[in-house]
Tab-separated table of C-alpha atoms in Angstrom:
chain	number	residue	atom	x	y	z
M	1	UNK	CA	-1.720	-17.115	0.384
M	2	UNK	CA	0.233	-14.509	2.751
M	3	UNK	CA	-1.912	-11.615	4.422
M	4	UNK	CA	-0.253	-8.177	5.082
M	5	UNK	CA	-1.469	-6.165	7.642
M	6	UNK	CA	-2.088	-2.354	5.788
M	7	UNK	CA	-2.209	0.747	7.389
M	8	UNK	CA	-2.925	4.293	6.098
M	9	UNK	CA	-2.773	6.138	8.966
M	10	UNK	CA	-5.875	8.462	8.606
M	11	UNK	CA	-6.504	11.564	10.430
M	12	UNK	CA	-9.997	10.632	12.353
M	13	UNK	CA	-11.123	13.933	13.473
M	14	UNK	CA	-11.928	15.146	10.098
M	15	UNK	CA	-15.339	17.554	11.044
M	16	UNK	CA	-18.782	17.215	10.233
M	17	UNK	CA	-19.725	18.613	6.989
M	18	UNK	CA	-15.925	18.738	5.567
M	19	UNK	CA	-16.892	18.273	2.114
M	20	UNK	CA	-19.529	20.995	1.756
M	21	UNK	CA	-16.849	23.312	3.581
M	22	UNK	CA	-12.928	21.986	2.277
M	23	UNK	CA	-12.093	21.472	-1.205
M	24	UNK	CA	-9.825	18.627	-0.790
M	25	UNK	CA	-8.724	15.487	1.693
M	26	UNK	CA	-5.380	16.158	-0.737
M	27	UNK	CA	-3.108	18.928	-1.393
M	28	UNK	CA	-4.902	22.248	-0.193
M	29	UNK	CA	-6.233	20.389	3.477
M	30	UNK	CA	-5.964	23.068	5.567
M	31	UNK	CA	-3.276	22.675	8.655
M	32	UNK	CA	-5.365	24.255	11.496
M	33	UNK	CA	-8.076	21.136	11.140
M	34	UNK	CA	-5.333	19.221	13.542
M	35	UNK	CA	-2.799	20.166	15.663
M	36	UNK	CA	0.756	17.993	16.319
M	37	UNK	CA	-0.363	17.068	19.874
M	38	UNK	CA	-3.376	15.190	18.293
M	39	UNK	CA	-1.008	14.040	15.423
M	40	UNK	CA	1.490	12.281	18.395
M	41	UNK	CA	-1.366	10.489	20.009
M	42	UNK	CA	-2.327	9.326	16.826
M	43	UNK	CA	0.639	8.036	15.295
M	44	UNK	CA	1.766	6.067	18.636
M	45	UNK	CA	-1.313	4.986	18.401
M	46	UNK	CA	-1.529	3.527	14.644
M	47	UNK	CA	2.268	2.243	15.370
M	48	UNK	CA	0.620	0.230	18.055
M	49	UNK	CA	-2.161	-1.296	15.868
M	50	UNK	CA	0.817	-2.296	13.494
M	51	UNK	CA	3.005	-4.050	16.381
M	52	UNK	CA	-0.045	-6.022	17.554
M	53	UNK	CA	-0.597	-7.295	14.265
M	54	UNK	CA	2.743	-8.650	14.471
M	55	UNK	CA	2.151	-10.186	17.917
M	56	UNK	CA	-1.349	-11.578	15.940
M	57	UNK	CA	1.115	-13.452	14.006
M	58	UNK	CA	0.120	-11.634	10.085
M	59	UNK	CA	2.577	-12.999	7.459
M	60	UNK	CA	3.445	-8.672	6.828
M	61	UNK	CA	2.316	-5.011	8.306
M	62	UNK	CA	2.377	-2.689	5.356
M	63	UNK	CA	2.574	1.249	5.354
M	64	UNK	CA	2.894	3.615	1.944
M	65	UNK	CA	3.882	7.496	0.989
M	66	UNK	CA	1.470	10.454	0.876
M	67	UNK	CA	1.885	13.938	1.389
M	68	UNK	CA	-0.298	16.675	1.726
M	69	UNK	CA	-2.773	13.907	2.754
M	70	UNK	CA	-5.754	13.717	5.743
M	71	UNK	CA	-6.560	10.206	5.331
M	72	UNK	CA	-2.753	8.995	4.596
M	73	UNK	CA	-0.566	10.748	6.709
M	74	UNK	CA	3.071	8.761	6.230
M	75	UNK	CA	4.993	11.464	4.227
M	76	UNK	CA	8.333	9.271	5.119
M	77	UNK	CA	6.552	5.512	5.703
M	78	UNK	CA	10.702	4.285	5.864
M	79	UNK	CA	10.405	6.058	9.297
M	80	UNK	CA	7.419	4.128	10.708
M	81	UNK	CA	9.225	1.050	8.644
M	82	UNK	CA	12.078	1.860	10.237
M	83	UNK	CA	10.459	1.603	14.078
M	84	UNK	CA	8.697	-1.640	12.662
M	85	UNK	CA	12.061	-3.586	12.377
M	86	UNK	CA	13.078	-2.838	15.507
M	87	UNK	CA	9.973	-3.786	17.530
M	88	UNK	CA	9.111	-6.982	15.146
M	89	UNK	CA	10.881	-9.923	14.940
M	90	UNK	CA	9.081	-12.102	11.852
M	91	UNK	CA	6.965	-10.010	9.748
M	92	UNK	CA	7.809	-9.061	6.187
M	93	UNK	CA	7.761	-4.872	6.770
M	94	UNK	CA	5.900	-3.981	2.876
M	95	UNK	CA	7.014	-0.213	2.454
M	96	UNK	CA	4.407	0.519	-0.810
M	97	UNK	CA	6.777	2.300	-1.208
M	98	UNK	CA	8.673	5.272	-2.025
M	99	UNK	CA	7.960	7.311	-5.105
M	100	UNK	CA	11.037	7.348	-6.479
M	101	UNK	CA	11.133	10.291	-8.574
M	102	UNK	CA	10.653	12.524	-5.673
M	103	UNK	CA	13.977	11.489	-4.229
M	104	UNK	CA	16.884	13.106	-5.445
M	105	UNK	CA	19.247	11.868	-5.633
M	106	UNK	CA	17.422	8.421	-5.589
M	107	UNK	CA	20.164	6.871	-4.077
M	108	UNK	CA	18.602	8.095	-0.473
M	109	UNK	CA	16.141	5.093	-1.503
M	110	UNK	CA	18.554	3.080	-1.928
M	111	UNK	CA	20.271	3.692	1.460
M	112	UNK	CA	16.806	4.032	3.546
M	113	UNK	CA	15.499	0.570	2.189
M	114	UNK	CA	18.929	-1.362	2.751
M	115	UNK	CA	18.984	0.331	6.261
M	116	UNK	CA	15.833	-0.928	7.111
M	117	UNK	CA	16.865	-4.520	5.299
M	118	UNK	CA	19.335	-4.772	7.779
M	119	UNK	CA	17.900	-3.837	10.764
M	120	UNK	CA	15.238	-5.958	10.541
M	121	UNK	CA	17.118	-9.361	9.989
M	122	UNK	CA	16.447	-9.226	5.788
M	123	UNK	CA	12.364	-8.677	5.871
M	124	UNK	CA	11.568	-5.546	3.661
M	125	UNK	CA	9.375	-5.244	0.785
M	126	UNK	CA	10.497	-2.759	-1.690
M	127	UNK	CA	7.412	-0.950	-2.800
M	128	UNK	CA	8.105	1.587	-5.740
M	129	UNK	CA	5.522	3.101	-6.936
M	130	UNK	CA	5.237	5.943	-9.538
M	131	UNK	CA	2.983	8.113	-7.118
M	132	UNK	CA	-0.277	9.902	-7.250
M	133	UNK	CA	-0.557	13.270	-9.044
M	134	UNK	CA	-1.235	14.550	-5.893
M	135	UNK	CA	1.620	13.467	-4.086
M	136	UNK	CA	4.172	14.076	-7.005
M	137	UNK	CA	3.219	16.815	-9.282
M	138	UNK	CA	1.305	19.156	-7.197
M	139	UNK	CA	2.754	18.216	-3.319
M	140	UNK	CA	6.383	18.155	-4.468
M	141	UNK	CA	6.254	20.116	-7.771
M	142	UNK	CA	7.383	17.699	-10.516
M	143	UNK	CA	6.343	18.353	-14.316
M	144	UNK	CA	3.635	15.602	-14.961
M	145	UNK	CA	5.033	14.665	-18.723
M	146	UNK	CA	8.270	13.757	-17.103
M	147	UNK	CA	7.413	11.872	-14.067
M	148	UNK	CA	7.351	8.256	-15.777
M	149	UNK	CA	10.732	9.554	-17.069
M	150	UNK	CA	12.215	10.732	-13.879
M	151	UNK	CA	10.602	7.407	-12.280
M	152	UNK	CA	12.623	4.470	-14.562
M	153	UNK	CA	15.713	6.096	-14.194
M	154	UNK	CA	15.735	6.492	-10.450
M	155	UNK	CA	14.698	2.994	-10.738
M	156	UNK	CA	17.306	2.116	-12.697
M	157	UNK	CA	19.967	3.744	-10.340
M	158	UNK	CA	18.539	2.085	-7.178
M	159	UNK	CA	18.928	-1.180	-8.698
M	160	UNK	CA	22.397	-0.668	-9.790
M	161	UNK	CA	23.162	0.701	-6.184
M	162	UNK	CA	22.640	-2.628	-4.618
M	163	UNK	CA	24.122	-4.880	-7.082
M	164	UNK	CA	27.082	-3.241	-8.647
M	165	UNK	CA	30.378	-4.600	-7.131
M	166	UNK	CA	32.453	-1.091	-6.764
M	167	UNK	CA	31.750	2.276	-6.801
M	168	UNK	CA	30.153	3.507	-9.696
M	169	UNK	CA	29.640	7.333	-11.931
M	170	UNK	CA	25.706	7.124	-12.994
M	171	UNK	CA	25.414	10.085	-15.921
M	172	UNK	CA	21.417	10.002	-16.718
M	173	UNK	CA	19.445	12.687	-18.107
M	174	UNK	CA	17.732	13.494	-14.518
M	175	UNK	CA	20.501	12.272	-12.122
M	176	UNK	CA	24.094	12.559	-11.919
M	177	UNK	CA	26.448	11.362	-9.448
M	178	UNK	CA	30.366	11.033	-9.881
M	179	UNK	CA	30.396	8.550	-6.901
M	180	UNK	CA	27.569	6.036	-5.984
M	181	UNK	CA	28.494	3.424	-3.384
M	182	UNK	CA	25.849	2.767	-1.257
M	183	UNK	CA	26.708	1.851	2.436
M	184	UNK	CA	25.344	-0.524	3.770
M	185	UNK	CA	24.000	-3.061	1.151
M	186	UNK	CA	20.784	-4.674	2.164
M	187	UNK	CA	20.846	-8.335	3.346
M	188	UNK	CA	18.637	-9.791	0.629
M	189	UNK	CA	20.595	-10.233	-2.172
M	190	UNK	CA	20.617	-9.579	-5.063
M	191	UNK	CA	18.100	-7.020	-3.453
M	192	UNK	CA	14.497	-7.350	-1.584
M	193	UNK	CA	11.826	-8.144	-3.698
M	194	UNK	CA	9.847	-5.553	-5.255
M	195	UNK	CA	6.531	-4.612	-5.543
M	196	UNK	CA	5.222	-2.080	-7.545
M	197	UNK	CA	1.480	-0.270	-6.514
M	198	UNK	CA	-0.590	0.770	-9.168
M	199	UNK	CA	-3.728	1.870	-10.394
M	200	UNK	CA	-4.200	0.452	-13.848
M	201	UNK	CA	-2.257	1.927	-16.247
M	202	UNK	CA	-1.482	-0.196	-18.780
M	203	UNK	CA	2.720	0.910	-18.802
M	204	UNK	CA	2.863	-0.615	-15.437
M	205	UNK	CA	0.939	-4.280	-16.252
M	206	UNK	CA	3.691	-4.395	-18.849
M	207	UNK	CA	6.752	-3.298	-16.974
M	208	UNK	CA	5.870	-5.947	-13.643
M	209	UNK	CA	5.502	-8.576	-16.355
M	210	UNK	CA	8.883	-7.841	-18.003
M	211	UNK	CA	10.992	-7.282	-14.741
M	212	UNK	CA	9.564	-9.985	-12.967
M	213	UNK	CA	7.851	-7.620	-10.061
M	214	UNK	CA	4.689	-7.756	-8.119
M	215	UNK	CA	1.897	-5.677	-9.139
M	216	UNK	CA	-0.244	-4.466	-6.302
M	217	UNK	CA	-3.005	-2.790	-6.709
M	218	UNK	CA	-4.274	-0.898	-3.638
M	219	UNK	CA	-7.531	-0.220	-4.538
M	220	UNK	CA	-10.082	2.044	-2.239
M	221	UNK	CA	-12.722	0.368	-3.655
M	222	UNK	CA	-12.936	-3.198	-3.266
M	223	UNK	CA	-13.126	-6.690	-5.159
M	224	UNK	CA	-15.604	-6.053	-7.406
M	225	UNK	CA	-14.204	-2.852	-8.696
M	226	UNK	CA	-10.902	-4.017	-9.016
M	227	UNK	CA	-11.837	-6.975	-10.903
M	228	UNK	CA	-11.462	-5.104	-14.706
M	229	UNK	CA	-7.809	-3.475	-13.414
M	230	UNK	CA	-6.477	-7.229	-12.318
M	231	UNK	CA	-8.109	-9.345	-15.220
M	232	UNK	CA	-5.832	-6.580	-17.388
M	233	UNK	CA	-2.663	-7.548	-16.029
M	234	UNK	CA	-3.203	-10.952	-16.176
M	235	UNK	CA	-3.909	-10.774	-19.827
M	236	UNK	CA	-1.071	-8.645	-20.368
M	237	UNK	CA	0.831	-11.174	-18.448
M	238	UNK	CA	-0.165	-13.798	-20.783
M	239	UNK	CA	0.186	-11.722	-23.894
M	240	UNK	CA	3.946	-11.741	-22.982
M	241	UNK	CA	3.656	-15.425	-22.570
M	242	UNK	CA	4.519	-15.552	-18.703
M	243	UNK	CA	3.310	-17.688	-15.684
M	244	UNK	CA	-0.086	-16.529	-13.995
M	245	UNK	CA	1.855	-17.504	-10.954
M	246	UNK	CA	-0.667	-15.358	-8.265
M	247	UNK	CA	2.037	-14.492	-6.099
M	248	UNK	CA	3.405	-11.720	-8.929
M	249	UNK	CA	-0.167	-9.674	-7.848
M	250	UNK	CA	-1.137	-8.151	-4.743
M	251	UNK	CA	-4.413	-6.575	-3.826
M	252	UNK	CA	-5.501	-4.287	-1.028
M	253	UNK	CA	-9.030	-4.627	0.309
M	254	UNK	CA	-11.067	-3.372	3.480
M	255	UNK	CA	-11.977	-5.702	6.551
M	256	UNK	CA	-14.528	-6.081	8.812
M	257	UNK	CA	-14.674	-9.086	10.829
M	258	UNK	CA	-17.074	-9.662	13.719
M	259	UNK	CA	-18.843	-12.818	15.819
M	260	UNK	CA	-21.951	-11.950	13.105
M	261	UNK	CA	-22.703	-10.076	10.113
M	262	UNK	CA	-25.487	-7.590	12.150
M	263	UNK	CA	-22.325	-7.046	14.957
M	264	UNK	CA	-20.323	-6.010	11.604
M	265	UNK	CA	-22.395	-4.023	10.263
M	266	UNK	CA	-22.823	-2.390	13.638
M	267	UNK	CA	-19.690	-1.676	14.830
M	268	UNK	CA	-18.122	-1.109	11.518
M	269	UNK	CA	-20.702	0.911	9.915
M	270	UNK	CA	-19.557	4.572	10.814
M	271	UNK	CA	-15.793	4.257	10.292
M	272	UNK	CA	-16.730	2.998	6.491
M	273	UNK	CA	-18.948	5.869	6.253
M	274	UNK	CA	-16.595	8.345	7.291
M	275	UNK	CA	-13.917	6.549	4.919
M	276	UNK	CA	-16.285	7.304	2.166
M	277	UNK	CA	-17.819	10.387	2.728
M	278	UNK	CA	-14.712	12.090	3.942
M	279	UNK	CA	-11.536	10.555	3.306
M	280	UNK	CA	-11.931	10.049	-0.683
M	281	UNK	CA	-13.094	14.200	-0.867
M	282	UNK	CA	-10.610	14.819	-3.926
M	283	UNK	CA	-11.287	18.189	-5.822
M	284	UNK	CA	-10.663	16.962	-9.490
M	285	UNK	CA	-8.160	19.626	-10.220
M	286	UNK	CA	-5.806	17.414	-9.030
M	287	UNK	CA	-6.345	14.283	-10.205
M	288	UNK	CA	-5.020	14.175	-13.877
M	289	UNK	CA	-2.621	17.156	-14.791
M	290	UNK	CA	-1.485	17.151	-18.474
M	291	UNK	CA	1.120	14.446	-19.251
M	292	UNK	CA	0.467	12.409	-16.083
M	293	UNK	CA	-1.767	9.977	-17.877
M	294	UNK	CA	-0.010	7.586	-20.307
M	295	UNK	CA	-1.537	7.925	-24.534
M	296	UNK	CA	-1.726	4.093	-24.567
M	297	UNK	CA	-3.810	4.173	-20.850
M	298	UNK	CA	-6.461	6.930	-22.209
M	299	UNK	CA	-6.760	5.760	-25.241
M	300	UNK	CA	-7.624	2.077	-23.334
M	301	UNK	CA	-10.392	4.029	-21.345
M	302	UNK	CA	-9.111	3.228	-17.887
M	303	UNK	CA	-9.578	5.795	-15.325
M	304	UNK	CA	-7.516	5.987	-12.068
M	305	UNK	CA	-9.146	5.333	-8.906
M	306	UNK	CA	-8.319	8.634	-7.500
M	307	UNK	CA	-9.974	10.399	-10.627
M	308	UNK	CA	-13.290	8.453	-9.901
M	309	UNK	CA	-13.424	9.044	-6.600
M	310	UNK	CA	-13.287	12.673	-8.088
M	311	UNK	CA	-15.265	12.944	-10.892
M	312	UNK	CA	-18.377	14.915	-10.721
M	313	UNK	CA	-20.810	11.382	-10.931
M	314	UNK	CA	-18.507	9.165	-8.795
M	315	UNK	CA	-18.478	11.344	-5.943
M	316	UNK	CA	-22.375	11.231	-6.470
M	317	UNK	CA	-22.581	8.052	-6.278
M	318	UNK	CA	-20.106	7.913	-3.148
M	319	UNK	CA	-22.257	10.400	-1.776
M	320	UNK	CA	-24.961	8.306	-1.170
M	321	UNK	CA	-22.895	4.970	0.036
M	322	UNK	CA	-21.253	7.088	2.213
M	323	UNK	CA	-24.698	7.366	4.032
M	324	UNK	CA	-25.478	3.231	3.922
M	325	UNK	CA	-22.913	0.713	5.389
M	326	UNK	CA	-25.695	-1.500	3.321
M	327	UNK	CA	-24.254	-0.210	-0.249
M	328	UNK	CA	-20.502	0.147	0.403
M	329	UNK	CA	-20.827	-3.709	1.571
M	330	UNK	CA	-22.721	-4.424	-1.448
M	331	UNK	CA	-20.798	-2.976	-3.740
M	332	UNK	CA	-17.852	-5.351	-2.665
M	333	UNK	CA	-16.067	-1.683	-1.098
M	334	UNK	CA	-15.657	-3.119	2.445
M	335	UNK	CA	-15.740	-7.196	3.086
M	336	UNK	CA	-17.762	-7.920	6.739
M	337	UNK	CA	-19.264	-10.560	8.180
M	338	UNK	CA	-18.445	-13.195	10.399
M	339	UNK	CA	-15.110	-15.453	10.668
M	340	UNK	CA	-16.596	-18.325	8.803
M	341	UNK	CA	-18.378	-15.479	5.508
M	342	UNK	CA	-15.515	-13.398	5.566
M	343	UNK	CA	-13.105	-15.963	5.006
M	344	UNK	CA	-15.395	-17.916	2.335
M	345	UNK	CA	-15.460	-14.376	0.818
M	346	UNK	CA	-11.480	-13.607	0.596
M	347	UNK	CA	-10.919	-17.258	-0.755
M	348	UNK	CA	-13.098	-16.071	-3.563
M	349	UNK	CA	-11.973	-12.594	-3.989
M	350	UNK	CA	-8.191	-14.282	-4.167
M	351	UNK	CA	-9.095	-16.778	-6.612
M	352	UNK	CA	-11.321	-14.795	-9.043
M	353	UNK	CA	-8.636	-11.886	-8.677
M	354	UNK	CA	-6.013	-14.444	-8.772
M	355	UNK	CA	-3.968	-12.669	-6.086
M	356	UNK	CA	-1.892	-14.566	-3.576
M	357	UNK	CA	-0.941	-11.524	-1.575
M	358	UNK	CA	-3.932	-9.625	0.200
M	359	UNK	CA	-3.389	-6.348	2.119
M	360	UNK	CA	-6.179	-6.000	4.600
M	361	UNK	CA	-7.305	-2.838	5.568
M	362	UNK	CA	-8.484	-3.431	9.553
M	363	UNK	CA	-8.649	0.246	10.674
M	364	UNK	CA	-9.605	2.576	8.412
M	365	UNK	CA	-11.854	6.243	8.617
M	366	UNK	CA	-12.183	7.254	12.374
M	367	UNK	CA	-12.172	2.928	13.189
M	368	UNK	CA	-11.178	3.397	17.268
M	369	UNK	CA	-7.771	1.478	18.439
M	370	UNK	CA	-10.092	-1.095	20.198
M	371	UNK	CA	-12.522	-1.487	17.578
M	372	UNK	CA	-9.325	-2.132	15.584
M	373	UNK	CA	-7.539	-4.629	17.872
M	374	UNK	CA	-10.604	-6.909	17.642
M	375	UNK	CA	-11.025	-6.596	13.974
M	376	UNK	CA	-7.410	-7.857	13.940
M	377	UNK	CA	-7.725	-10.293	16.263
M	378	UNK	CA	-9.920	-12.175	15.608
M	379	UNK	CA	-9.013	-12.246	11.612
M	380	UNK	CA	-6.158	-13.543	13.270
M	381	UNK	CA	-7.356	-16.289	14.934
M	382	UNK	CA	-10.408	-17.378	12.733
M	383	UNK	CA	-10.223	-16.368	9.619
M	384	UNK	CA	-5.968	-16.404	8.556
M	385	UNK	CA	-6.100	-20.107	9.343
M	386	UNK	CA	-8.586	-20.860	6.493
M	387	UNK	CA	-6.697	-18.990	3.947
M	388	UNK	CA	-3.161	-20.657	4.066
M	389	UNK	CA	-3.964	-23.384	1.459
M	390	UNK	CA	-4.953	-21.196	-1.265
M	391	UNK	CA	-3.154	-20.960	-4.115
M	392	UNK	CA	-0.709	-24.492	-2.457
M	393	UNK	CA	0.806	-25.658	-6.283
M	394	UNK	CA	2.412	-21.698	-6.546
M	395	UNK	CA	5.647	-20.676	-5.164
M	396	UNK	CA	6.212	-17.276	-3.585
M	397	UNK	CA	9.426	-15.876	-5.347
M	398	UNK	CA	8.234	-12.385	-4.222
M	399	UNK	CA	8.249	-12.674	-0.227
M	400	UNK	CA	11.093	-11.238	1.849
M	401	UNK	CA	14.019	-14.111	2.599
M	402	UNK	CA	15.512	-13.190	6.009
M	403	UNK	CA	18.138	-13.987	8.176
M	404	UNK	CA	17.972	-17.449	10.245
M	405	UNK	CA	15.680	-16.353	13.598
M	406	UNK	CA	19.431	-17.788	15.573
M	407	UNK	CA	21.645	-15.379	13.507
M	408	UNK	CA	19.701	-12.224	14.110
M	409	UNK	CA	20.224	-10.481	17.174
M	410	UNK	CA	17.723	-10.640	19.718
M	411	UNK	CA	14.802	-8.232	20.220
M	412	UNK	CA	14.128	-6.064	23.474
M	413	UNK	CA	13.247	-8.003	25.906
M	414	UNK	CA	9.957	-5.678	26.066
M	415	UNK	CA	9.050	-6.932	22.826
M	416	UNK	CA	7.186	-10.078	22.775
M	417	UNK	CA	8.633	-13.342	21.083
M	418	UNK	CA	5.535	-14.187	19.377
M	419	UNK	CA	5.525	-10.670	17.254
């Protein structure tokens, strides 16, 4: 089993009593609850937290696209990515991912994600996911009904981009581009893998099944939640007659590891609270514009994560866990405990999910960089070394294939050997 190292990059000043005074976390936020000094002490800072997980030795650091956004605040995550493969030498860098029907033309995605391939000695992740309604149709504008449209098309052009021979017209109905002839190509050929985030719509189960991706589903609210959404794919996956090879899935949960459960609970407690109580405050005006959910998905019941977190008795409910560490913990939201529970609890949450790719959340709400660095260090240290045998009769056809370490050229001499 590999474990990615996942950052949002959350603003941690949000103030006291933001939801009875701010609409949204998303879209509307107002700009004068920050200002950029604050915002370059804190992204240094959350680049740091991803470098020492390098140096911790995780299998991947992970970062992903929002705009508008107080508790994700990567609008371009291929520039962080970008830093990333410069100042790491062996982690995959997962970028989940670019929405690619924002781009246009696509193609940039194309060119970002092979620059980054080759800068980093062949270790990207190619994370594509359709995007949010937030992010796509009321952030950057784009008509809701299309958006799954606009999305397999870019798609399709990326993917041509980095495996078509010579230069190439592309004529589709959203894109068109007399020339495409992308410079450079990445270093993973035919092309990195690919992920694709989701949030359980039942288009994208059946479109990682046929192209042979990863489905990843980053889910805010833990194990026991995402249980229905990953049980889906895997029956779609078998409805289509492939392998339940556990590699294909990825899941995103919250950490919180400490010498004892009371320590956890302890020094964890607020930073969960203000995830919960502050970062998730979604007005539901956003959540599900007209067109943006698929007819097969509502007429299969299944309700985005976002648009719980918004609805009018979710955010109840959230109201109440975001007052007791107790209930988010029990409710499978956050996983704490010590080295030797919190490991006995991902081996379960990996095999009952049947996910052989886990992106840990270690900092997350207003989490402090050195209650972060021990959270990741000492996952590190005792828990990662009782999760490598899981899942031992799969193979990983998903994870990054760089560059022999003696062909690459060598890191700063700042930069540590064992990151």
């Amino acid at each position: 089993m590999k474990c990615c190292w996942f950052h949002l990059m959350p603003y941690t000043d949000l103030p006291d009593g933001f939801k009875d005074k701010h609409e949204s976390v998303w879209v509307d936020i107002p700009y004068d609850l920050t200002d950029p000094k604050r915002m370059h002490e804190l992204y240094n800072e959350f680049m740091d937290e991803l470098e020492f997980a390098a140096e911790c030795g995780f299998d991947g650091i992970g970062v992903n696209e929002h705009h508008s956004n107080g508790y994700g605040m990567m609008p371009s995550p291929n520039l962080i990515a970008t830093a990333l493969a410069r100042r790491t030498k062996n982690p995959a860098i997962a970028v989940m991912g670019n929405s690619l029907a924002l781009y246009n033309p696509p193609t940039r995605v194309a060119e970002e994600f092979a620059m980054i391939d080759c800068i980093s000695g062949g270790r990207l992740i190619a994370g594509f996911p359709v995007g949010t309604p937030m992010d796509t149709c009321f952030a950057y504008g784009q008509n809701p009904s299309m958006l799954r449209d606009r999305y397999h098309e870019a798609h399709d052009l990326v993917l041509k981009a980095w495996t078509e021979k010579k230069p190439f017209a592309f004529n589709g109905r959203y894109n068109q581009q007399r020339y495409v002839n992308v410079w450079p190509r990445p270093i993973q050929q035919p092309h990195p893998p690919i992920w694709i985030p989701g949030g359980g719509s039942i288009e994208t189960w059946r479109w990682c099944a046929e192209m042979d991706y990863v489905y990843c589903y980053l889910s805010y609210f833990g194990h026991k939640a995402g249980l229905t959404t990953m049980n889906g794919f895997w029956r779609e996956m078998e409805r289509l007659g492939k392998p339940k090879n556990p590699y294909q899935a990825g899941f995103a949960q919250f950490v919180g590891v400490a010498e004892t459960r009371e320590q956890a609970l302890e020094l964890y407690g607020e930073a969960a609270e203000y995830f919960y109580g502050r970062c998730l405050h979604v007005s539901p005006k956003f959540v599900q514009p007209p067109g943006y959910v698929t007819e097969g998905t509502q007429r299969m019941g299944i309700q985005s994560q976002v648009s719980q977190a918004a609805s009018a008795n979710y955010t109840n409910k959230l109201g109440s866990t975001a007052k007791e560490m107790h209930d988010i913990v029990d409710r499978g939201y956050i996983i704490i405990g010590s080295p030797d529970e919190v490991a006995e609890q991902l081996r379960q949450v990996a095999k009952d999910l049947h996910v052989g790719h886990l992106l840990l959340l270690f900092q997350y709400g207003n989490l402090g960089k050195e209650a972060t660095r021990y959270n990741t260090k000492l996952f590190a240290e005792k828990v990662m070394p009782k999760l490598g045998d899981v899942f031992p009769e799969w193979e990983d056809k998903w994870w990054p294939k760089p560059m022999d370490s003696k062909d690459r050229v060598p890191t700063s001499p700042l930069i540590s050997e064992k990151a």
